[in-house]
Every structure is written in structure tokens, then in C-alpha cells.
Coordinates of C-alpha atoms in Angstrom, one line a residue:
Chain A
M1114 CA 0.0 0.0 0.0
H1115 CA 1.2 3.5 -0.7
I1116 CA -0.3 6.8 0.3
I1117 CA 0.8 10.3 -0.6
I1118 CA -0.6 13.2 1.4
A1119 CA -0.9 16.4 -0.5
N1120 CA -0.7 19.3 1.9
G1121 CA -2.1 21.9 -0.5
S1122 CA -5.0 19.7 -1.3
D1123 CA -8.5 20.9 -0.6
S1124 CA -9.8 17.5 0.5
P1125 CA -9.0 16.7 4.1
I1126 CA -6.3 14.1 4.9
Y1127 CA -8.7 11.3 5.9
Q1128 CA -10.4 11.7 2.6
Q1129 CA -7.1 11.5 0.7
I1130 CA -6.3 8.3 2.5
K1131 CA -9.7 6.8 1.7
E1132 CA -9.5 7.7 -2.0
Q1133 CA -6.1 6.2 -2.4
V1134 CA -6.9 3.0 -0.6
K1135 CA -10.1 2.6 -2.6
E1136 CA -8.2 3.2 -5.8
Q1137 CA -5.6 0.6 -5.0
I1138 CA -8.3 -2.0 -4.0
L1139 CA -10.3 -1.3 -7.2
S1140 CA -7.2 -1.4 -9.4
G1141 CA -6.1 -4.7 -7.8
D1142 CA -2.9 -3.3 -6.3
L1143 CA -4.3 -4.3 -2.9
L1144 CA -5.6 -7.9 -2.9
E1145 CA -8.3 -9.6 -1.0
G1146 CA -7.2 -10.6 2.5
E1147 CA -4.2 -8.4 2.5
M1148 CA -3.5 -6.7 5.8
L1149 CA -3.3 -3.0 6.0
P1150 CA -0.8 -1.1 8.1
S1151 CA -2.1 -0.6 11.7
L1152 CA -3.8 2.7 12.5
R1153 CA -1.0 3.8 14.7
Q1154 CA 1.8 2.7 12.3
L1155 CA 0.1 4.5 9.5
A1156 CA -0.4 7.7 11.6
R1157 CA 3.2 7.6 12.6
D1158 CA 4.5 7.0 9.0
L1159 CA 2.3 9.8 7.5
K1160 CA 2.9 12.1 10.5
I1161 CA -0.8 12.5 11.0
S1162 CA -3.0 12.0 14.0
V1163 CA -4.4 8.6 15.0
L1164 CA -7.9 9.9 14.9
T1165 CA -7.4 10.8 11.2
T1166 CA -6.3 7.3 10.2
T1167 CA -9.1 5.8 12.4
R1168 CA -11.7 7.9 10.6
A1169 CA -10.3 6.9 7.2
Y1170 CA -10.3 3.2 8.0
N1171 CA -13.7 3.3 9.7
E1172 CA -15.3 4.9 6.7
L1173 CA -13.6 2.4 4.4
E1174 CA -15.0 -0.3 6.5
E1175 CA -18.6 1.2 6.4
E1176 CA -18.3 1.3 2.6
G1177 CA -17.3 -2.3 2.5
F1178 CA -13.7 -2.0 1.3
I1179 CA -12.0 -3.3 4.3
V1180 CA -12.9 -5.2 7.5
S1181 CA -11.5 -5.0 11.0
Q1182 CA -10.7 -8.1 12.9
P1183 CA -10.6 -7.1 16.6
G1184 CA -7.2 -7.5 18.0
K1185 CA -5.6 -8.2 14.6
G1186 CA -6.1 -5.3 12.3
F1187 CA -7.7 -4.3 9.1
Y1188 CA -7.9 -6.5 6.0
V1189 CA -8.9 -5.8 2.4
L1190 CA -12.3 -7.3 1.6
G1191 CA -12.5 -9.3 -1.6
S1192 CA -14.8 -8.6 -4.6
S1193 CA -17.0 -11.4 -3.3
S1194 CA -18.4 -9.2 -0.5
E1195 CA -21.8 -7.8 -1.1
L1196 CA -20.9 -4.4 0.1
F1197 CA -17.9 -4.3 -2.2
K1198 CA -20.0 -5.3 -5.2
E1199 CA -22.5 -2.6 -4.4
Q1200 CA -19.6 -0.1 -4.1
L1201 CA -18.3 -1.2 -7.5
I1202 CA -21.8 -0.8 -9.0
R1203 CA -22.0 2.6 -7.6
T1204 CA -18.7 3.5 -9.2
V1205 CA -19.9 2.2 -12.5
E1206 CA -23.1 4.2 -12.2
S1207 CA -21.4 7.4 -11.3
S1208 CA -18.9 7.1 -14.1
L1209 CA -21.7 6.4 -16.5
I1210 CA -23.6 9.4 -15.2
D1211 CA -20.5 11.5 -15.9
A1212 CA -20.4 10.0 -19.4
I1213 CA -24.1 10.8 -20.0
K1214 CA -23.5 14.4 -18.8
A1215 CA -20.5 14.8 -21.2
A1216 CA -22.6 13.3 -24.0
K1217 CA -25.3 15.8 -23.4
H1218 CA -22.8 18.6 -23.5
A1219 CA -21.6 17.2 -26.8
S1220 CA -25.2 17.0 -28.0
L1221 CA -24.8 13.3 -28.7
S1222 CA -28.0 11.3 -29.2
E1223 CA -28.9 8.3 -27.0
E1224 CA -28.1 6.0 -30.0
E1225 CA -24.6 7.5 -30.5
L1226 CA -23.8 7.2 -26.8
K1227 CA -24.8 3.5 -26.8
Q1228 CA -22.7 2.9 -29.9
I1229 CA -19.7 4.4 -28.2
L1230 CA -20.3 2.1 -25.2
D1231 CA -20.6 -1.0 -27.5
L1232 CA -17.5 0.0 -29.4
L1233 CA -15.5 0.3 -26.2
L1234 CA -16.8 -3.0 -24.9
E1235 CA -15.7 -4.7 -28.0
V1236 CA -12.2 -3.1 -27.9
D1237 CA -11.8 -3.9 -24.2
G1238 CA -12.9 -7.5 -24.9
Y1239 CA -15.7 -7.5 -22.3
D1240 CA -17.8 -10.7 -22.2
Chain B
M1089 CA 11.5 8.8 52.6
T1090 CA 11.0 11.1 49.7
A1091 CA 12.3 13.9 51.9
I1092 CA 15.7 12.1 51.9
K1093 CA 15.6 12.0 48.0
M1094 CA 14.9 15.7 48.1
L1095 CA 17.9 16.2 50.4
K1096 CA 20.0 14.3 47.9
L1097 CA 18.6 16.5 45.1
D1098 CA 19.5 19.6 47.0
Y1099 CA 23.0 18.3 47.6
L1100 CA 23.4 17.7 43.9
T1101 CA 22.1 21.1 43.1
M1102 CA 24.6 22.7 45.4
K1103 CA 27.5 20.3 44.6
P1104 CA 29.1 22.5 42.0
H1105 CA 29.2 25.4 44.6
L1106 CA 30.2 23.3 47.5
R1107 CA 33.9 23.2 46.6
T1108 CA 34.4 26.9 46.8
F1109 CA 32.5 26.8 50.0
S1110 CA 34.6 24.1 51.7
F1111 CA 37.8 26.0 50.8
M1112 CA 36.3 29.0 52.5
V1113 CA 35.5 27.0 55.6
L1114 CA 39.0 25.5 55.6
F1115 CA 40.5 28.9 55.3
V1116 CA 38.4 30.4 58.0
M1117 CA 39.2 27.6 60.3
I1118 CA 42.9 27.8 59.9
F1119 CA 42.7 31.5 60.4
L1120 CA 40.5 31.2 63.5
S1121 CA 42.2 28.2 65.0
V1122 CA 45.3 30.2 65.7
G1123 CA 44.7 31.6 69.1
S1124 CA 40.9 31.4 69.1
S1125 CA 38.8 29.4 71.5
I1126 CA 36.8 26.6 70.1
T1127 CA 33.6 28.4 71.2
L1128 CA 34.4 31.3 68.9
I1129 CA 35.0 28.9 65.9
L1130 CA 31.8 27.0 66.5
I1131 CA 29.7 30.1 66.8
N1132 CA 31.3 31.5 63.7
I1133 CA 30.4 28.5 61.6
S1134 CA 26.8 28.7 62.8
W1135 CA 26.2 32.0 61.0
Y1136 CA 28.5 31.2 58.2
I1137 CA 26.6 28.1 57.3
A1138 CA 23.3 29.9 57.7
L1139 CA 24.6 32.4 55.1
V1140 CA 25.8 29.7 52.7
A1141 CA 22.6 27.7 53.0
A1142 CA 20.6 30.5 51.6
N1143 CA 22.3 29.9 48.2
I1144 CA 20.2 26.8 47.6
F1145 CA 17.3 29.2 47.2
A1146 CA 19.3 31.4 44.8
V1147 CA 20.1 28.4 42.6
E1148 CA 16.6 27.2 42.8
E1149 CA 15.2 30.5 41.7
K1150 CA 17.8 31.1 39.0
H1151 CA 17.0 27.8 37.2
N1152 CA 13.3 27.8 38.0
M1153 CA 13.8 24.5 39.7
G1154 CA 10.5 24.9 41.5
R1155 CA 9.0 23.6 38.2
L1156 CA 11.2 20.5 38.5
Y1157 CA 10.0 19.8 42.1
G1158 CA 6.4 20.1 40.9
T1159 CA 6.9 17.3 38.3
L1160 CA 8.8 14.9 40.5
A1161 CA 7.2 12.1 42.4
L1162 CA 7.2 13.9 45.7
N1163 CA 4.8 16.0 47.7
L1164 CA 5.1 19.5 49.2
R1165 CA 5.9 18.2 52.6
S1166 CA 9.0 16.3 51.3
I1167 CA 10.1 19.4 49.4
V1168 CA 10.1 21.6 52.5
L1169 CA 11.3 18.9 54.9
G1170 CA 14.1 17.9 52.5
R1171 CA 15.3 21.5 52.3
Y1172 CA 15.4 21.7 56.2
L1173 CA 17.3 18.4 56.3
F1174 CA 19.7 19.5 53.7
I1175 CA 20.6 22.7 55.5
L1176 CA 20.8 20.9 58.8
S1177 CA 23.1 18.2 57.4
L1178 CA 25.3 20.9 55.8
Y1179 CA 25.7 22.4 59.2
L1180 CA 26.3 19.0 60.9
V1181 CA 28.9 17.9 58.4
T1182 CA 30.8 21.2 58.8
L1183 CA 30.5 20.9 62.5
C1184 CA 31.9 17.4 62.5
S1185 CA 34.8 18.4 60.2
V1186 CA 35.6 21.4 62.4
I1187 CA 35.6 19.3 65.5
I1188 CA 37.9 16.7 63.9
F1189 CA 40.1 19.5 62.6
V1190 CA 40.2 21.4 65.9
G1191 CA 40.6 18.2 67.8
L1192 CA 43.7 17.5 65.7
I1193 CA 45.3 20.9 66.0
P1194 CA 46.2 20.7 69.7
S1195 CA 48.0 17.5 69.2
L1196 CA 49.9 19.0 66.2
F1197 CA 50.6 22.3 67.9
P1198 CA 50.5 21.8 71.6
L1199 CA 50.7 25.5 72.3
S1200 CA 47.8 26.6 70.3
G1201 CA 44.9 25.6 72.6
N1202 CA 43.8 24.7 76.0
P1203 CA 43.0 21.1 76.8
L1204 CA 39.5 20.2 75.8
I1205 CA 36.9 20.1 78.6
I1206 CA 34.0 18.0 77.5
E1207 CA 31.3 20.1 79.3
H1208 CA 32.8 23.3 77.9
F1209 CA 32.9 21.8 74.5
L1210 CA 29.3 20.6 74.6
L1211 CA 28.1 24.0 75.7
S1212 CA 29.9 25.7 72.8
T1213 CA 28.4 23.2 70.4
S1214 CA 24.9 23.6 71.7
L1215 CA 25.2 27.3 71.6
S1216 CA 26.4 27.2 68.1
F1217 CA 23.5 25.0 67.2
L1218 CA 21.0 27.3 68.9
I1219 CA 22.3 30.3 67.0
F1220 CA 22.3 28.4 63.7
S1221 CA 18.8 27.2 64.2
L1222 CA 17.5 30.6 65.2
I1223 CA 18.9 32.2 62.1
V1224 CA 17.9 29.5 59.7
S1225 CA 14.4 29.2 61.3
G1226 CA 13.9 32.8 60.8
Q1227 CA 15.2 32.8 57.2
L1228 CA 13.7 29.8 55.6
P1229 CA 10.0 30.8 55.9
L1230 CA 11.0 34.1 54.4
Y1231 CA 12.7 32.4 51.5
F1232 CA 9.9 30.0 51.0
K1233 CA 7.4 32.8 51.1
M1234 CA 9.1 35.4 48.9
G1235 CA 11.8 33.6 46.9
Y1236 CA 15.5 34.4 47.2
N1237 CA 15.7 37.8 45.5
K1238 CA 12.9 39.4 47.5
A1239 CA 13.8 37.8 50.8
R1240 CA 17.5 38.5 50.6
I1241 CA 17.2 41.9 52.4
M1242 CA 14.6 40.6 54.8
S1243 CA 16.8 37.7 55.7
I1244 CA 19.0 40.0 57.7
I1245 CA 16.2 40.2 60.3
P1246 CA 17.2 37.0 62.2
F1247 CA 20.7 38.3 62.4
L1248 CA 19.5 41.6 63.8
F1249 CA 17.3 39.8 66.2
L1250 CA 20.3 37.8 67.5
F1251 CA 22.5 40.9 67.9
G1252 CA 19.6 42.6 69.7
L1253 CA 19.3 39.6 72.0
A1254 CA 23.0 39.5 72.7
A1255 CA 23.0 43.3 73.3
L1256 CA 20.0 42.9 75.6
I1257 CA 21.6 40.2 77.7
N1258 CA 24.8 42.3 77.8
Y1259 CA 22.8 45.3 78.9
I1260 CA 20.7 43.7 81.6
D1261 CA 23.1 41.5 83.5
P1262 CA 26.0 40.0 81.5
L1263 CA 27.8 38.3 84.3
G1264 CA 24.7 37.0 86.0
V1265 CA 23.6 35.1 82.9
L1266 CA 27.1 33.9 82.1
N1267 CA 27.7 32.7 85.6
K1268 CA 24.4 30.9 85.7
V1269 CA 25.2 29.2 82.4
L1270 CA 28.7 28.3 83.4
S1271 CA 27.5 26.9 86.7
N1272 CA 25.4 24.3 85.0
E1273 CA 27.1 23.7 81.6
M1274 CA 25.5 20.3 81.1
G1275 CA 22.0 21.4 81.9
F1276 CA 22.2 24.4 79.6
S1277 CA 23.8 22.4 76.8
I1278 CA 20.7 20.2 76.8
F1279 CA 18.4 23.2 77.1
F1280 CA 20.1 24.9 74.1
F1281 CA 19.9 21.8 71.9
F1282 CA 16.3 21.3 72.9
C1283 CA 15.4 25.0 72.1
G1284 CA 17.2 24.7 68.7
I1285 CA 15.3 21.7 67.7
V1286 CA 11.9 23.1 68.8
V1287 CA 12.6 26.4 67.0
M1288 CA 13.5 24.4 63.8
M1289 CA 10.4 22.3 64.0
A1290 CA 8.2 25.3 64.5
S1291 CA 9.9 27.0 61.5
Y1292 CA 9.3 23.9 59.4
M1293 CA 5.6 24.0 60.2
V1294 CA 5.4 27.7 59.3
S1295 CA 7.2 27.1 56.0
L1296 CA 4.9 24.2 55.1
K1297 CA 1.9 26.3 55.9
I1298 CA 3.3 29.1 53.7
K1299 CA 3.9 26.7 50.8
N1300 CA 0.5 25.2 51.1
K1301 CA -1.1 28.6 51.0
Q1302 CA 0.8 29.6 47.9
K1303 CA -1.0 26.9 46.0
Chain C
M413 CA -11.6 2.0 30.2
T414 CA -10.4 4.9 32.3
D415 CA -9.1 8.0 30.7
I416 CA -5.5 9.0 31.2
L417 CA -6.6 12.4 32.3
N418 CA -9.9 13.7 33.3
V419 CA -10.4 17.4 34.3
R420 CA -13.9 18.2 35.6
G421 CA -15.2 21.7 36.2
V422 CA -11.9 23.1 37.5
T423 CA -11.9 26.7 38.6
K424 CA -9.0 28.7 39.9
S425 CA -9.1 32.5 40.5
F426 CA -6.2 34.8 40.9
P427 CA -6.3 38.6 41.2
G428 CA -7.2 39.7 37.7
F429 CA -7.6 36.3 36.1
I430 CA -10.0 33.4 36.5
L431 CA -9.6 30.0 35.0
D432 CA -13.3 29.3 34.8
N433 CA -15.0 25.9 34.9
I434 CA -12.6 23.9 32.7
S435 CA -13.5 20.3 31.7
F436 CA -11.9 17.9 29.3
Y437 CA -10.6 14.4 29.1
L438 CA -7.8 12.6 27.3
P439 CA -8.2 8.9 26.4
K440 CA -5.4 6.4 26.3
G441 CA -3.3 6.4 23.2
Y442 CA -3.8 9.9 21.8
I443 CA -2.2 13.3 21.5
M444 CA -4.1 16.3 22.8
G445 CA -3.1 19.9 22.0
L446 CA -3.8 22.5 24.7
V447 CA -4.0 25.7 22.7
G448 CA -4.9 29.3 23.2
P449 CA -3.1 32.7 23.0
N450 CA -0.5 33.6 25.6
G451 CA -2.0 34.2 29.0
A452 CA -5.1 32.2 28.2
G453 CA -4.6 29.8 31.1
K454 CA -2.7 26.9 29.5
T455 CA 0.1 26.9 32.1
T456 CA -2.3 27.4 34.9
T457 CA -4.2 24.3 33.7
I458 CA -1.0 22.3 33.6
Q459 CA 0.0 23.5 37.1
L460 CA -3.4 22.4 38.4
I461 CA -3.0 19.0 36.8
L462 CA 0.4 18.6 38.5
N463 CA -1.0 19.8 41.8
I464 CA 1.5 22.6 41.9
L465 CA -1.6 24.9 42.2
R466 CA -4.7 23.9 44.0
A467 CA -8.1 24.4 42.3
D468 CA -10.8 26.4 44.1
S469 CA -13.3 23.8 42.9
G470 CA -13.5 20.9 40.5
K471 CA -11.8 17.6 40.3
I472 CA -8.8 16.3 38.4
E473 CA -8.1 12.6 37.9
L474 CA -5.1 11.0 36.4
F475 CA -5.2 7.3 35.5
G476 CA -8.5 7.2 37.4
L477 CA -6.9 8.5 40.6
D478 CA -7.5 11.8 42.4
N479 CA -4.4 14.0 41.7
K480 CA -4.2 15.4 45.2
E481 CA -4.8 12.2 47.2
Y482 CA -2.5 10.1 45.1
E483 CA 0.0 12.7 44.0
V484 CA 3.2 10.8 44.5
R485 CA 1.9 7.7 42.9
I486 CA 0.5 9.5 39.9
K487 CA 3.7 11.5 39.3
Q488 CA 5.6 8.2 39.0
D489 CA 3.8 7.9 35.7
I490 CA 4.1 11.4 34.4
G491 CA 6.8 13.0 32.5
V492 CA 7.0 16.8 32.0
V493 CA 8.9 18.8 29.5
F494 CA 9.1 22.6 29.7
D495 CA 10.4 25.2 27.2
T496 CA 13.7 25.6 29.1
S497 CA 15.5 23.1 31.2
F498 CA 15.1 23.2 35.0
F499 CA 18.5 21.7 35.8
A500 CA 21.1 23.3 38.0
D501 CA 24.4 24.9 37.1
G502 CA 27.3 22.7 36.3
W503 CA 25.2 19.5 35.9
K504 CA 26.1 17.1 33.2
V505 CA 23.9 14.3 31.9
K506 CA 25.0 11.9 34.6
D507 CA 24.1 14.4 37.3
V508 CA 20.6 14.7 35.9
E509 CA 20.2 11.0 36.1
K510 CA 21.6 10.9 39.7
A511 CA 19.3 13.6 40.8
L512 CA 16.1 12.4 39.2
S513 CA 16.3 8.6 39.1
P514 CA 15.8 8.1 42.9
F515 CA 12.3 9.5 42.6
Y516 CA 11.1 6.9 40.1
D517 CA 10.6 3.2 40.8
N518 CA 10.6 2.5 37.1
W519 CA 13.8 4.4 36.1
N520 CA 15.6 2.3 33.5
K521 CA 19.3 3.1 33.4
K522 CA 19.8 1.3 30.1
H523 CA 16.8 2.9 28.4
F524 CA 18.1 6.4 29.5
A525 CA 21.6 5.7 28.1
D526 CA 20.0 4.5 24.9
L527 CA 18.0 7.7 24.6
I528 CA 21.0 9.9 25.3
D529 CA 22.8 8.0 22.4
R530 CA 19.8 8.2 20.1
F531 CA 19.4 11.9 20.6
E532 CA 23.2 12.3 20.4
L533 CA 23.4 14.3 23.6
P534 CA 27.0 15.0 24.7
R535 CA 27.8 13.5 28.1
N536 CA 30.7 15.7 28.9
K537 CA 29.1 19.0 28.2
K538 CA 27.5 21.1 30.9
I539 CA 23.7 21.3 30.4
E540 CA 23.6 25.1 30.5
K541 CA 25.7 25.0 27.3
F542 CA 23.2 22.8 25.6
S543 CA 21.0 24.2 22.8
R544 CA 17.3 24.6 23.4
G545 CA 16.7 21.5 21.3
M546 CA 19.2 19.4 23.2
Q547 CA 17.7 20.6 26.5
M548 CA 14.3 19.6 25.3
K549 CA 15.6 16.1 24.3
L550 CA 17.2 15.7 27.7
M551 CA 14.0 16.4 29.5
L552 CA 12.2 14.0 27.1
S553 CA 14.8 11.4 27.8
C554 CA 14.1 11.7 31.6
A555 CA 10.4 11.4 30.9
L556 CA 10.8 8.4 28.7
A557 CA 13.4 6.7 31.0
H558 CA 10.9 6.3 33.8
D559 CA 8.2 4.9 31.4
A560 CA 5.7 7.7 31.9
K561 CA 2.2 7.0 30.8
L562 CA 1.4 10.6 30.3
L563 CA 3.7 13.1 28.8
I564 CA 3.0 16.8 29.5
L565 CA 4.7 19.3 27.3
D566 CA 4.4 23.0 28.2
E567 CA 5.3 25.2 25.2
P568 CA 8.1 22.8 24.3
T569 CA 8.6 24.2 20.8
S570 CA 9.3 27.8 21.5
G571 CA 12.9 28.4 20.5
L572 CA 13.2 25.2 18.6
D573 CA 14.2 25.2 14.9
A574 CA 12.1 23.4 12.3
V575 CA 14.3 20.3 12.4
A576 CA 14.0 19.8 16.2
R577 CA 10.3 20.4 16.0
D578 CA 9.9 17.8 13.3
Q579 CA 12.0 15.3 15.4
L580 CA 9.7 16.1 18.4
S581 CA 6.6 15.2 16.4
E582 CA 8.2 11.9 15.4
I583 CA 9.2 11.1 19.0
L584 CA 5.7 11.8 20.2
Q585 CA 4.1 9.6 17.6
D586 CA 6.5 6.8 18.4
Y587 CA 5.6 7.3 22.1
I588 CA 1.9 6.8 21.6
K589 CA 2.2 4.0 19.1
D590 CA 1.4 1.2 21.4
G591 CA -1.9 2.8 22.3
E592 CA -1.1 2.8 26.1
R593 CA 0.3 6.3 26.5
S594 CA -1.0 9.8 25.9
V595 CA 0.5 13.3 25.4
L596 CA -0.8 16.6 26.5
F597 CA 0.9 19.3 24.5
S598 CA 0.5 22.9 25.2
T599 CA 1.6 25.4 22.6
H600 CA 0.7 28.6 20.8
I601 CA 2.5 27.5 17.6
T602 CA -0.3 25.4 16.0
S603 CA 1.6 24.2 13.0
D604 CA 3.2 21.7 15.3
L605 CA -0.3 20.3 16.1
Q606 CA -2.1 20.7 12.9
R607 CA -1.3 17.2 11.8
I608 CA -0.3 15.0 14.8
A609 CA -2.9 16.1 17.4
D610 CA -6.0 13.9 17.8
Y611 CA -7.7 16.2 20.2
I612 CA -7.7 19.9 20.9
T613 CA -8.6 21.7 24.0
F614 CA -8.8 25.4 23.3
I615 CA -8.8 27.8 26.2
N616 CA -9.4 31.5 25.7
R617 CA -9.2 34.1 28.5
G618 CA -9.6 31.5 31.1
K619 CA -12.7 29.9 29.5
L620 CA -13.0 26.7 27.7
F621 CA -13.7 27.4 24.0
Y622 CA -13.6 23.9 22.6
T623 CA -12.6 20.4 23.5
G624 CA -12.9 17.5 21.2
S625 CA -11.3 16.0 18.1
L626 CA -9.2 18.3 15.9
D627 CA -11.3 17.3 12.9
G628 CA -14.4 18.3 14.8
L629 CA -13.1 21.7 15.6
V630 CA -11.9 22.4 12.0
E631 CA -15.2 21.2 10.5
K632 CA -17.3 23.2 13.0
Y633 CA -15.9 26.6 11.7
S634 CA -15.4 28.1 8.3
L635 CA -13.7 31.2 7.0
I636 CA -15.9 33.7 5.3
K637 CA -14.6 36.2 2.9
G638 CA -16.5 38.9 1.0
K639 CA -16.7 42.5 -0.1
P640 CA -17.0 45.2 2.6
T641 CA -20.5 46.0 1.5
E642 CA -21.7 42.5 2.3
L643 CA -20.8 42.9 5.9
D644 CA -24.1 43.7 7.6
D645 CA -24.9 43.5 11.3
C646 CA -26.5 40.1 11.0
L647 CA -23.3 38.7 9.6
K648 CA -21.3 40.5 12.2
D649 CA -23.3 38.8 14.9
Q650 CA -22.8 35.4 13.4
M651 CA -19.1 35.8 13.2
L652 CA -16.8 34.9 16.0
G653 CA -14.3 37.5 14.9
F654 CA -13.5 39.3 11.8
R655 CA -11.1 41.7 10.1
V656 CA -12.2 44.4 7.7
T657 CA -10.0 46.2 5.2
N658 CA -10.8 48.6 2.4
V659 CA -11.1 45.9 -0.1
G660 CA -12.9 43.2 1.8
F661 CA -13.5 41.4 5.0
E662 CA -12.5 38.0 6.5
G663 CA -14.0 36.3 9.4
L664 CA -14.8 33.1 11.2
A665 CA -18.2 31.6 11.9
E666 CA -19.8 28.3 12.7
T667 CA -20.3 26.5 9.5
S668 CA -23.9 25.6 10.3
T669 CA -25.0 29.2 11.0
I670 CA -23.9 30.7 7.7
T671 CA -26.5 31.3 5.0
K672 CA -24.4 31.2 1.9
T673 CA -25.0 33.9 -0.7
Q674 CA -23.6 34.1 -4.2
S675 CA -20.6 36.3 -3.6
L676 CA -19.5 35.2 -0.2
I677 CA -16.6 32.8 -0.2
L678 CA -16.5 30.0 2.3
E679 CA -13.3 28.2 3.0
P680 CA -12.3 25.5 5.5
A681 CA -10.6 27.2 8.5
S682 CA -7.3 26.1 9.8
L683 CA -6.5 25.7 13.5
D684 CA -4.6 28.9 13.3
D685 CA -7.5 30.8 11.8
I686 CA -9.8 29.6 14.5
I687 CA -7.5 30.5 17.4
L688 CA -6.7 33.9 15.8
F689 CA -10.3 34.9 15.2
A690 CA -11.7 33.4 18.4
S691 CA -9.2 35.3 20.5
K692 CA -10.0 38.5 18.6
K693 CA -13.6 38.1 19.5
G694 CA -12.7 38.1 23.2
A695 CA -10.6 41.2 22.7
N696 CA -13.4 43.1 21.0
Q697 CA -15.8 42.6 23.9

């Protein structure tokens, strides 16, 4: 796991951690069952407060990306988890909504938009 | 027991200064031991030590060591008691070394002193102790109350008081008092020691009360 | 689970200054910043905790024990660092150990020696010749050598350079890493705290302004900026403190109370902003 905190960033530090962990889980850099650094280790390494790392991990847990095992630590949840799936669907939806918005701006018709999607699916080899 | 630890801390605090101080004592002793009576030497160390002892308050104030005492695992009583014990032991150690020193001198230089009479010696020691404890007992509550810098001028009061007392005795009936004392040296020695201890204890109580009030 | 430190309704009055009804608590395993402008009552609060001063009313517990009744026992587990050292003339490192170690049952000679090595403190140099940073590290070594459960730092960073301040942050984070110890850190330089503090207790003019998580404080308030013409009485009332210039104004308000208009700019407030404007408010009154 790697995390880079941007000081000048508008989003708060806990948010930055969340985003980066999510990204690495979604991209497969962090695998199911992998253990995350402990709250206190991460706080120390990033020179941030323990409450900040706690908040980031807790929210990641609520959103179904990781799970805490009392006395052990936090683990990455696999894509088999319901919550995780839901989260992925939500990501798909929001990206598609962005795409729809962009399409509207470009005055594309519904047909044209679907065509682009089909084309991309073909290229990406989705089946 | 923590008062003993405080005593040790006071000792370490003063340690860098004690060397100069012991040279001074040595010098004064050599100077006085030529042709002086032991009574005079003992009485001189009483006020000298009282004067030196005040320095612990100067060092404490200079380095803000009150803050250190506040953080250590000890309570107020130990701080105050430790300070009294430190000053008392400074006196006792000096007293002992003076006695050993002066005890040696006659054997080295047979001419320099009269043979030691034990009653006489006890009386001198007890008188020295009484003077020491009167001065210190007057000074310490002042230092505890006002700190070194402010109390420095006030601390002359116990000295003035003693001079006044001596002058008074001298004025009223010098020979009468002296004869009475000399006629019962043993009894007065015990009385002086006793008074010294009582005065010290009372002073300790006053200092503790002052410190408690400051909170 | 008992808190490391619990201050409940503590009041202490002096001629011309009252520390008024202060309450806060510090759980195990966290760093709390005690902030406020100079003269706000931070040092008084610390002196009350250490029972150097006695409160007029209220109660202070450390490790679940009353701080007056169990003073000596409690202080076995506290380490304190001040802005300047409190050691006597002519002392060297070994004298400090000799003077302090008898007071602590848990004093670990080896640990102390290791810390002196780790902080690269010279053993043959007199402490009055040490730099501020070195004196601070020596006081820290003493606190850590007796395995203190609570570290109290009173303005430790004034007079420290950036490198030493950074080292201090690291040491403190290492210190709380096992989740058993806590740090109470008083300072008026908030950049030290902005990142590592979990909790903030903000005292202003002897009164408790806020106590809770740092995130909570920072989210509670926002900076408002706008044109001078937009500054009406209603807005002035809402703001905790503000500053007007010819070209605009800038102020602090609780995020929830602000009704956002088109041209007002809302920005997240930093700890510094909050302390600055909140203490201004007090000054205006």
C-alpha cells in the first residue's frame, strides 16, 4: 500500500487516504485478505493523527472495502463481498452518469452514446 | 523517605558550589584556630553556614527548579522537609569536620589551645547549634514565602534579632547570665539543643503552611 | 476503560484572572493539544493538573486517581517537558540521572543511556551549554526513561528550529504508538499540532472554548470572505471574529449558521484561523 498526502489539497487528509486505498483496491494493487498497516503505524508514518487514520479506516469499513478483525487489524475485503460489489456498481453508475453528462454537452444522441459504449466494450474485450 | 531523596537532590544542586564553600571553611578555620577558642570557631560556623545555605534558594530561583519539584514524584511536605534536612546536614557535616580538625590541632601544635573540657565543648556546640537554628528558622520561611531575591534583604532580620538579644543580655546582666550558664554547663547544653530543635520544627511547620497557602 | 486524564469543572481564581470551569478528558493512546493565546490559562491548567496549584473547585483525575490524594503515585507515571530546562548549574547528563532517578521506581538506566545516544546528547558538556533542542531532548529522555504513561509538554517548541520540531513530532508519535500512553501538548504554535494532534482543548481568556477532536473543531468553523458592502450587522453577529479592510473582510463563523450567498466565499478554517479569530472576539468585547 502506498499513500501520498498532499498538503495543499482541498480535500481533508482522511479523505485523501480513503480515496487512495479505494483506488488501490479497485485497481487490484491491494488484494483480498491483504493486511493494511495498523492505525498507529500509518499515523506515525504519515505524521498525522491517529484519529485521522481511524476515521479513514472506519469509513472504508462502512463502505465495505475493508474489514476490521478485533485484536488483529484491518484486511482488504474481496470482490465477493456484497458491500464491495455494491460499491463497484455505484462506481460504474457514477462514471456512466459522468459520461451521460458529457454526452449531453456534446449533443450526442442516445443512440450515439450506446454505440460508443458498445464499441468500447468490443475493444476492451468484455464478455 | 521522599524527603531524603529531596535532600540528595538539594545536595546535587549545590554540589558545584560546595567546593568553593569548603575551601572557605578551611581557610576560616585555619585563620581562627590560631589563638581562638573553640567556642568562637563553633559560633562563627553557625552563622557562616546559615549564610551559605541561603544559596540553595538562589540556585533554585535562577534555574526555575520549582518547576522540577512540581513534576517529581514527591509532595510538598517532602520538598520543605528535604530543604530543612539539607541545610541541617550541611551544618552538621561542617560541625563534625571542624571538631575533627580542631581536635587534631592541639596534638599537632600543643601550644595553640587549652586542653578540651568536655562540658565546655558541649556547651559551645549547643550554643552554636542554637544560634544556627535561630537564624535558619527565621530565614527559611521568608525564602519559601518570597523567593530568594525578595527575601534577601529581609533575611537580615534574624541576624539583627540575635544581635539585639545579645545586646539585651549584655545590657541587663552579662555576668549573672554567664555565671548561671557556666555553673550548669551540662543542663544548659541540653536546654540549648532542645530549644534549637523546637525552633527548627516550628519553623518547618510555618514554612509548610506558607507553601500550602501559595497553591 | 479509564481516561489517562480527566479534568472536571476546574476553577481557579487569581487577582485579575480566572480559569473558569474547565473540563476535558484525554483517552489512552492519543495526543491532545492544549492551545490558546499567551495568557489564556494553559500553564495554569498544567500546574493544576500537576497539583502545583490547588483548584478552588472541581476535580482532576489521572489514570482514574485523584491528583491530590495520590499525588506521589501519579507522578511516578508522568513526564514533563518545559520550554527551558530546569537543571542546576554545572550539571552534566550523569548528574541529571543521579538527581532524578531516585524519585522513580521505574527508572531504567539502560533505556536512559540509549535515549541519550539516540538523541546524540554530549555526556561531557554542561547542560547550561546545551542548545534549546538538546535541553528539550534531555527532558524528554528523563520522561521516557521512567516509562511515563502521560507526557505533559508545556510550550516545548518555543525556541526550537524546524528540524528539532519535526523530530519532536516523530518522537511523540512513536511514544503513543502502542496505544497505552498519551500526550498533553501545550503550545501557541499550532503548526506543530495541525497534523499530529488527535484532540484539541482550546482555552481562551480562562474559559473553555472547545474540547474534542481536531477534525471536529476544524469542521465546525469556516472562514468567510467577502466584499466590505456585504458585511451587515446580521453577519457580524454570526461571526466569532472578523477583520475588515478597504477591499474586503475576512471572518470566522460556525459553518452551520452561515447562509451562503452568491458572492460570499466559504473556506475551510485552519486551527490557526480559529485561534486567531476566536481570541479576537474576546478582545473586541
